[in-house]
Structures are given as structure tokens and as C-alpha cells.
mmCIF file of C-alpha atoms in Angstrom:
data_model
loop_
_atom_site.group_PDB
_atom_site.id
_atom_site.type_symbol
_atom_site.label_atom_id
_atom_site.label_comp_id
_atom_site.label_asym_id
_atom_site.label_seq_id
_atom_site.Cartn_x
_atom_site.Cartn_y
_atom_site.Cartn_z
ATOM 1 C CA MET R 1 150.693 49.005 180.919
ATOM 2 C CA THR R 2 148.136 51.960 182.482
ATOM 3 C CA GLU R 3 144.189 52.730 181.808
ATOM 4 C CA ALA R 4 145.049 56.307 181.812
ATOM 5 C CA THR R 5 144.251 57.336 177.994
ATOM 6 C CA ALA R 6 146.048 60.580 176.886
ATOM 7 C CA VAL R 7 144.021 60.995 173.860
ATOM 8 C CA ASP R 8 140.506 61.534 173.806
ATOM 9 C CA LEU R 9 138.604 58.680 172.045
ATOM 10 C CA ASP R 10 135.138 59.279 170.393
ATOM 11 C CA PHE R 11 133.313 56.380 170.855
ATOM 12 C CA GLY R 12 130.282 57.323 168.365
ATOM 13 C CA ASP R 13 125.955 57.149 168.932
ATOM 14 C CA ASP R 14 126.436 53.471 169.289
ATOM 15 C CA GLY R 15 129.369 53.550 171.938
ATOM 16 C CA LEU R 16 131.947 51.549 169.361
ATOM 17 C CA ILE R 17 135.004 52.576 167.670
ATOM 18 C CA PRO R 18 136.304 51.060 164.545
ATOM 19 C CA ALA R 19 139.965 49.088 164.949
ATOM 20 C CA VAL R 20 142.508 48.023 162.771
ATOM 21 C CA ALA R 21 144.455 45.043 163.522
ATOM 22 C CA GLN R 22 148.202 45.072 161.866
ATOM 23 C CA ASP R 23 150.503 42.388 162.118
ATOM 24 C CA ALA R 24 153.647 43.868 163.776
ATOM 25 C CA ASP R 25 155.920 41.917 162.372
ATOM 26 C CA SER R 26 154.966 41.809 158.602
ATOM 27 C CA GLY R 27 152.903 44.730 158.804
ATOM 28 C CA GLU R 28 150.252 42.782 156.690
ATOM 29 C CA VAL R 29 146.652 44.594 157.940
ATOM 30 C CA LEU R 30 144.685 41.453 159.646
ATOM 31 C CA MET R 31 141.122 42.522 160.538
ATOM 32 C CA LEU R 32 139.044 45.144 161.292
ATOM 33 C CA ALA R 33 136.540 44.794 164.201
ATOM 34 C CA TYR R 34 134.839 46.950 166.471
ATOM 35 C CA VAL R 35 135.901 48.306 170.141
ATOM 36 C CA SER R 36 133.711 49.428 172.980
ATOM 37 C CA ARG R 37 135.374 51.298 176.056
ATOM 38 C CA GLU R 38 135.138 48.385 177.882
ATOM 39 C CA ALA R 39 137.109 46.248 175.362
ATOM 40 C CA PHE R 40 139.349 49.134 174.820
ATOM 41 C CA GLU R 41 140.193 49.245 178.940
ATOM 42 C CA ARG R 42 140.392 45.354 179.080
ATOM 43 C CA THR R 43 143.088 45.249 175.798
ATOM 44 C CA ARG R 44 145.062 47.764 178.114
ATOM 45 C CA GLU R 45 145.065 46.350 180.985
ATOM 46 C CA THR R 46 145.883 42.433 179.602
ATOM 47 C CA GLY R 47 147.958 43.121 176.546
ATOM 48 C CA ARG R 48 145.658 41.202 174.508
ATOM 49 C CA ALA R 49 143.088 42.080 171.724
ATOM 50 C CA HIS R 50 139.665 42.633 172.795
ATOM 51 C CA TYR R 51 136.759 43.809 170.541
ATOM 52 C CA TYR R 52 133.207 44.036 170.777
ATOM 53 C CA SER R 53 130.851 41.805 168.897
ATOM 54 C CA ARG R 54 127.773 43.373 167.004
ATOM 55 C CA SER R 55 126.761 40.436 166.099
ATOM 56 C CA ARG R 56 126.902 38.573 169.455
ATOM 57 C CA ASP R 57 126.413 41.575 171.363
ATOM 58 C CA GLU R 58 128.943 40.944 173.629
ATOM 59 C CA LEU R 59 132.746 41.441 174.454
ATOM 60 C CA TRP R 60 135.279 39.391 172.870
ATOM 61 C CA GLU R 61 138.644 38.431 173.465
ATOM 62 C CA LYS R 62 140.272 37.368 170.256
ATOM 63 C CA GLY R 63 141.467 34.110 170.264
ATOM 64 C CA ALA R 64 139.490 33.305 173.471
ATOM 65 C CA THR R 65 138.150 30.255 171.287
ATOM 66 C CA SER R 66 140.623 29.474 168.504
ATOM 67 C CA GLY R 67 143.778 30.316 170.676
ATOM 68 C CA ASN R 68 144.459 32.841 167.845
ATOM 69 C CA VAL R 69 145.208 35.581 170.181
ATOM 70 C CA GLN R 70 146.528 38.871 169.467
ATOM 71 C CA THR R 71 149.411 40.163 172.032
ATOM 72 C CA VAL R 72 149.284 43.847 171.394
ATOM 73 C CA GLU R 73 152.267 46.057 171.290
ATOM 74 C CA GLU R 74 151.252 49.108 170.565
ATOM 75 C CA VAL R 75 147.977 51.107 170.377
ATOM 76 C CA ARG R 76 147.200 54.060 168.188
ATOM 77 C CA VAL R 77 144.561 56.323 167.855
ATOM 78 C CA ASP R 78 144.035 58.658 164.641
ATOM 79 C CA CYS R 79 143.870 62.425 164.375
ATOM 80 C CA ASP R 80 139.948 62.493 164.946
ATOM 81 C CA GLY R 81 140.208 60.294 167.852
ATOM 82 C CA ASP R 82 137.594 57.956 166.202
ATOM 83 C CA SER R 83 139.688 54.909 164.973
ATOM 84 C CA LEU R 84 142.197 52.901 166.449
ATOM 85 C CA LEU R 85 145.089 50.861 165.150
ATOM 86 C CA TYR R 86 145.993 47.614 167.081
ATOM 87 C CA VAL R 87 149.967 46.819 166.237
ATOM 88 C CA VAL R 88 149.816 43.066 167.215
ATOM 89 C CA ASP R 89 151.588 39.791 167.784
ATOM 90 C CA GLN R 90 148.903 37.617 165.918
ATOM 91 C CA GLU R 91 149.155 33.733 166.876
ATOM 92 C CA GLY R 92 147.787 31.618 164.055
ATOM 93 C CA GLY R 93 146.004 33.498 161.865
ATOM 94 C CA ALA R 94 143.232 36.528 162.509
ATOM 95 C CA CYS R 95 140.462 34.897 160.260
ATOM 96 C CA HIS R 96 138.130 32.666 161.101
ATOM 97 C CA THR R 97 138.156 31.034 158.003
ATOM 98 C CA GLY R 98 142.049 29.998 158.388
ATOM 99 C CA TYR R 99 143.685 32.778 156.502
ATOM 100 C CA GLU R 100 146.242 34.856 158.094
ATOM 101 C CA SER R 101 144.346 38.138 157.209
ATOM 102 C CA CYS R 102 140.716 38.689 156.696
ATOM 103 C CA PHE R 103 141.577 40.694 154.106
ATOM 104 C CA HIS R 104 142.586 37.659 151.969
ATOM 105 C CA ARG R 105 140.417 38.631 148.475
ATOM 106 C CA THR R 106 140.255 41.333 146.038
ATOM 107 C CA ALA R 107 137.163 43.034 145.471
ATOM 108 C CA ASP R 108 136.905 40.658 141.889
ATOM 109 C CA GLY R 109 137.338 37.772 144.563
ATOM 110 C CA GLU R 110 140.886 36.982 143.787
ATOM 111 C CA VAL R 111 142.528 35.153 146.970
ATOM 112 C CA VAL R 112 145.663 36.805 147.480
ATOM 113 C CA GLY R 113 146.222 35.992 151.387
ATOM 114 C CA GLU R 114 147.678 32.656 152.548
ATOM 115 C CA ARG R 115 145.727 30.022 154.541
ATOM 116 C CA VAL R 116 147.496 29.288 157.883
ATOM 117 C CA PHE R 117 145.218 27.210 160.078
ATOM 118 C CA ASP R 118 142.362 24.678 159.516
ATOM 119 C CA PRO R 119 139.579 26.435 160.911
ATOM 120 C CA ASP R 120 137.669 23.049 161.224
ATOM 121 C CA GLU R 121 140.366 22.144 163.841
ATOM 122 C CA ALA R 122 140.198 25.258 165.181
ATOM 123 C CA TYR R 123 136.831 25.781 166.348
ATOM 124 C CA GLU R 124 135.743 22.298 166.873
ATOM 125 C CA MET P 1 140.287 47.986 135.949
ATOM 126 C CA THR P 2 136.252 47.166 135.993
ATOM 127 C CA GLU P 3 133.147 47.619 137.588
ATOM 128 C CA ALA P 4 132.239 44.206 138.060
ATOM 129 C CA THR P 5 132.560 43.126 141.558
ATOM 130 C CA ALA P 6 132.882 39.624 142.513
ATOM 131 C CA VAL P 7 132.441 40.161 145.935
ATOM 132 C CA ASP P 8 129.109 40.990 147.844
ATOM 133 C CA LEU P 9 129.841 44.127 149.688
ATOM 134 C CA ASP P 10 127.749 45.154 152.885
ATOM 135 C CA PHE P 11 126.874 48.677 152.660
ATOM 136 C CA GLY P 12 125.024 48.636 156.149
ATOM 137 C CA ASP P 13 122.410 50.242 157.181
ATOM 138 C CA ASP P 14 123.537 53.971 156.642
ATOM 139 C CA GLY P 15 125.256 52.922 153.175
ATOM 140 C CA LEU P 16 128.711 53.427 154.411
ATOM 141 C CA ILE P 17 131.503 50.427 154.833
ATOM 142 C CA PRO P 18 134.568 51.237 156.418
ATOM 143 C CA ALA P 19 138.031 51.275 154.526
ATOM 144 C CA VAL P 20 141.625 51.338 155.466
ATOM 145 C CA ALA P 21 144.351 52.833 153.773
ATOM 146 C CA GLN P 22 147.535 50.933 153.674
ATOM 147 C CA ASP P 23 150.776 52.236 151.689
ATOM 148 C CA ALA P 24 151.743 49.894 149.173
ATOM 149 C CA ASP P 25 155.349 50.904 149.658
ATOM 150 C CA SER P 26 155.934 50.749 153.371
ATOM 151 C CA GLY P 27 153.051 48.647 154.534
ATOM 152 C CA GLU P 28 151.878 51.615 157.275
ATOM 153 C CA VAL P 29 148.338 52.117 157.724
ATOM 154 C CA LEU P 30 147.412 55.468 156.807
ATOM 155 C CA MET P 31 144.049 56.073 157.675
ATOM 156 C CA LEU P 32 140.574 54.831 158.146
ATOM 157 C CA ALA P 33 137.698 56.146 156.420
ATOM 158 C CA TYR P 34 133.840 55.634 154.834
ATOM 159 C CA VAL P 35 132.991 54.235 151.261
ATOM 160 C CA SER P 36 129.623 54.562 149.738
ATOM 161 C CA ARG P 37 128.699 52.507 147.003
ATOM 162 C CA GLU P 38 129.351 55.454 144.407
ATOM 163 C CA ALA P 39 132.607 56.418 146.147
ATOM 164 C CA PHE P 40 133.801 52.720 145.620
ATOM 165 C CA GLU P 41 132.632 52.476 142.206
ATOM 166 C CA ARG P 42 134.665 55.761 141.401
ATOM 167 C CA THR P 43 137.446 54.238 143.161
ATOM 168 C CA ARG P 44 137.090 51.116 140.703
ATOM 169 C CA GLU P 45 136.559 53.611 137.725
ATOM 170 C CA THR P 46 139.328 56.171 138.649
ATOM 171 C CA GLY P 47 142.164 54.351 140.257
ATOM 172 C CA ARG P 48 141.990 57.212 142.746
ATOM 173 C CA ALA P 49 140.765 56.517 146.278
ATOM 174 C CA HIS P 50 137.458 57.916 147.177
ATOM 175 C CA TYR P 51 135.521 58.201 150.274
ATOM 176 C CA TYR P 52 132.143 59.376 151.874
ATOM 177 C CA SER P 53 132.545 62.150 154.305
ATOM 178 C CA ARG P 54 130.276 61.792 157.204
ATOM 179 C CA SER P 55 130.731 64.728 158.466
ATOM 180 C CA ARG P 56 130.514 67.069 155.012
ATOM 181 C CA ASP P 57 127.988 64.495 153.844
ATOM 182 C CA GLU P 58 129.469 64.238 150.587
ATOM 183 C CA LEU P 59 131.208 62.514 147.770
ATOM 184 C CA TRP P 60 135.223 63.046 148.299
ATOM 185 C CA GLU P 61 138.258 62.414 146.410
ATOM 186 C CA LYS P 62 141.340 61.954 148.704
ATOM 187 C CA GLY P 63 143.801 64.438 148.028
ATOM 188 C CA ALA P 64 141.689 66.925 145.585
ATOM 189 C CA THR P 65 142.162 69.858 147.585
ATOM 190 C CA SER P 66 145.529 69.113 148.970
ATOM 191 C CA GLY P 67 147.156 67.094 146.031
ATOM 192 C CA ASN P 68 147.708 64.324 148.538
ATOM 193 C CA VAL P 69 145.717 61.756 146.700
ATOM 194 C CA GLN P 70 146.050 58.117 146.732
ATOM 195 C CA THR P 71 146.508 55.959 143.771
ATOM 196 C CA VAL P 72 145.013 52.542 144.202
ATOM 197 C CA GLU P 73 146.914 49.310 143.776
ATOM 198 C CA GLU P 74 144.534 47.007 144.642
ATOM 199 C CA VAL P 75 141.308 46.979 146.874
ATOM 200 C CA ARG P 76 140.498 43.814 149.341
ATOM 201 C CA VAL P 77 137.615 42.973 150.754
ATOM 202 C CA ASP P 78 137.342 41.132 154.620
ATOM 203 C CA CYS P 79 135.679 37.744 154.691
ATOM 204 C CA ASP P 80 132.710 39.054 155.997
ATOM 205 C CA GLY P 81 132.588 41.828 153.315
ATOM 206 C CA ASP P 82 131.618 44.715 155.648
ATOM 207 C CA SER P 83 134.951 46.229 155.313
ATOM 208 C CA LEU P 84 137.470 47.121 152.806
ATOM 209 C CA LEU P 85 141.465 47.534 152.047
ATOM 210 C CA TYR P 86 142.738 50.005 149.779
ATOM 211 C CA VAL P 87 146.384 49.251 148.838
ATOM 212 C CA VAL P 88 147.637 52.684 148.207
ATOM 213 C CA ASP P 89 150.482 54.689 146.674
ATOM 214 C CA GLN P 90 150.217 57.812 148.665
ATOM 215 C CA GLU P 91 150.997 61.290 147.350
ATOM 216 C CA GLY P 92 152.581 63.327 149.973
ATOM 217 C CA GLY P 93 150.791 62.182 153.503
ATOM 218 C CA ALA P 94 147.653 61.064 154.250
ATOM 219 C CA CYS P 95 146.544 63.040 157.247
ATOM 220 C CA HIS P 96 145.640 66.641 156.818
ATOM 221 C CA THR P 97 148.017 67.705 160.226
ATOM 222 C CA GLY P 98 150.892 66.967 157.732
ATOM 223 C CA TYR P 99 151.656 63.312 159.083
ATOM 224 C CA GLU P 100 152.421 60.734 156.612
ATOM 225 C CA SER P 101 149.851 58.396 158.530
ATOM 226 C CA CYS P 102 146.905 59.694 160.408
ATOM 227 C CA PHE P 103 147.667 57.056 163.358
ATOM 228 C CA HIS P 104 150.527 58.724 164.174
ATOM 229 C CA ARG P 105 150.011 58.939 167.647
ATOM 230 C CA THR P 106 149.711 56.354 170.356
ATOM 231 C CA ALA P 107 146.619 55.945 172.867
ATOM 232 C CA ASP P 108 148.780 57.357 175.522
ATOM 233 C CA GLY P 109 149.480 60.760 173.040
ATOM 234 C CA GLU P 110 152.892 60.109 172.600
ATOM 235 C CA VAL P 111 153.820 61.176 168.807
ATOM 236 C CA VAL P 112 155.248 58.063 166.994
ATOM 237 C CA GLY P 113 154.625 58.957 163.261
ATOM 238 C CA GLU P 114 156.576 61.059 161.010
ATOM 239 C CA ARG P 115 155.340 64.442 159.733
ATOM 240 C CA VAL P 116 155.815 65.118 155.563
ATOM 241 C CA PHE P 117 154.119 68.126 154.738
ATOM 242 C CA ASP P 118 152.819 71.508 155.988
ATOM 243 C CA PRO P 119 149.340 71.305 156.224
ATOM 244 C CA ASP P 120 149.367 75.214 156.290
ATOM 245 C CA GLU P 121 150.841 75.126 152.777
ATOM 246 C CA ALA P 122 148.707 72.147 151.538
ATOM 247 C CA TYR P 123 145.404 73.797 152.621
ATOM 248 C CA GLU P 124 145.632 77.372 151.856
#
């Protein structure tokens, strides 16, 4: 993998670009998070999904604490260069609540996703 | 479909929440755009995907010009209530460039998506 980027990325006024993580096998949309240029480069260098936490204001390797890492198969860029798609192999579940996907509820509050790990054990 | 929303949504400082559109059949991630509260309500009322265009600064029904509308099967909300997932039946292609998905390129610039319509005809 190389750091060279053929597609220009628009990191916006705040230096962040939204990234969607999708499970490479199931096609499930796992989460949406934000990526700084450094997070993007670390993702490309390591093959592990990195993001930038807006609440903690820091670079963040997904799964560094929980073990639920994302191995990145492909990074895609949208037509405007202002959003990313990480196609990943997800270890365990993507959601800190224990669900496979952060999008495990409908807007009406119905749970439609699957719980795949116990968050109390993962984040002790 | 009802306007009632059981899940609290965080529309952030700018009144917008990012929404991922995913094809209900193929599972393909089609696009990422932004949704105002009005766009969210119109989506729920009509069953057609509405967004808010940041560049044109206006509510926008996807496909109103091109005919490439999105019929929304399900609206999901992520764990933090600050992003949405529209599971849609996509008419034609989602991307204004004629591709099925806006995410039709890798970060290295390789085209991996499929072109499904001629944008010159759709947007004449």
C-alpha cells in the first residue's frame, strides 16, 4: 500500500471528512465516523481503519481498546472527493454497544440489528 | 409511515445530519449527503429520499431533476443519533456522473463501479 493518493480529497473547513465503514462480506453498513488527513494516512499505511474522534479530539484506531479492529480491504472516494468508504473486515462488532452495526435501530426505535459481543467485557 | 420519531436525532450546530444511502437489493453504498430536519420529515412523509444541499443551500428531493429517485424502505439511526442510513430502492443510478454509486473510485483513482446511465441525457 502506498501513501500516494490519486484522488484529491476535500477535508473541509474542520480538516475532517466523513467515512462510512461497510462490511466486505455482508455488505452491512457498520458505522459513520470522521477522518483527518493523518487518520487517512495511518489507515493507508497500516491497513487498519483509523478515524478522528471529534468528542475526544484525537486520532483513534478503531478497535484499539475493544479488539474490534477493522482490516481495510479498500478505500473508496465519492464523486466530489468529500466522503470516504472503508470496505472492511470487521473483527467482532463495530458498535460500542455490542451490535454488529451502529445502525441497528430504525428511526422509530425498533432494533433490527444483531448483538454480537458483550460491551461490558470488551471495554472493561 | 408516521412522522413520529422514537429516536432522538442530533442535527448538530449546522442543523444537518449526514445520511448514507444504501441500495436495498445489492447492499451497495450509493452516496453520502446531508439531511435537515425538514428533509428528514419530507422523507418520512413521502417515502422518497430528501436531502439538504449545502452548495445550493436548499432542500432537495433526490432524482427530482434526473428521475433517479430513491424510494426509502427503511430509515435507520446510528447509536449516537448523529447519522442516518437510508435503505433505498434506487431508480437508475445514484451518482450525477452516471454511475450506480458515488463511491465508484478507489482512493488511488481506479474505477471500480458500474456506469448505468448517460448523465448528458438525464440532466439535459
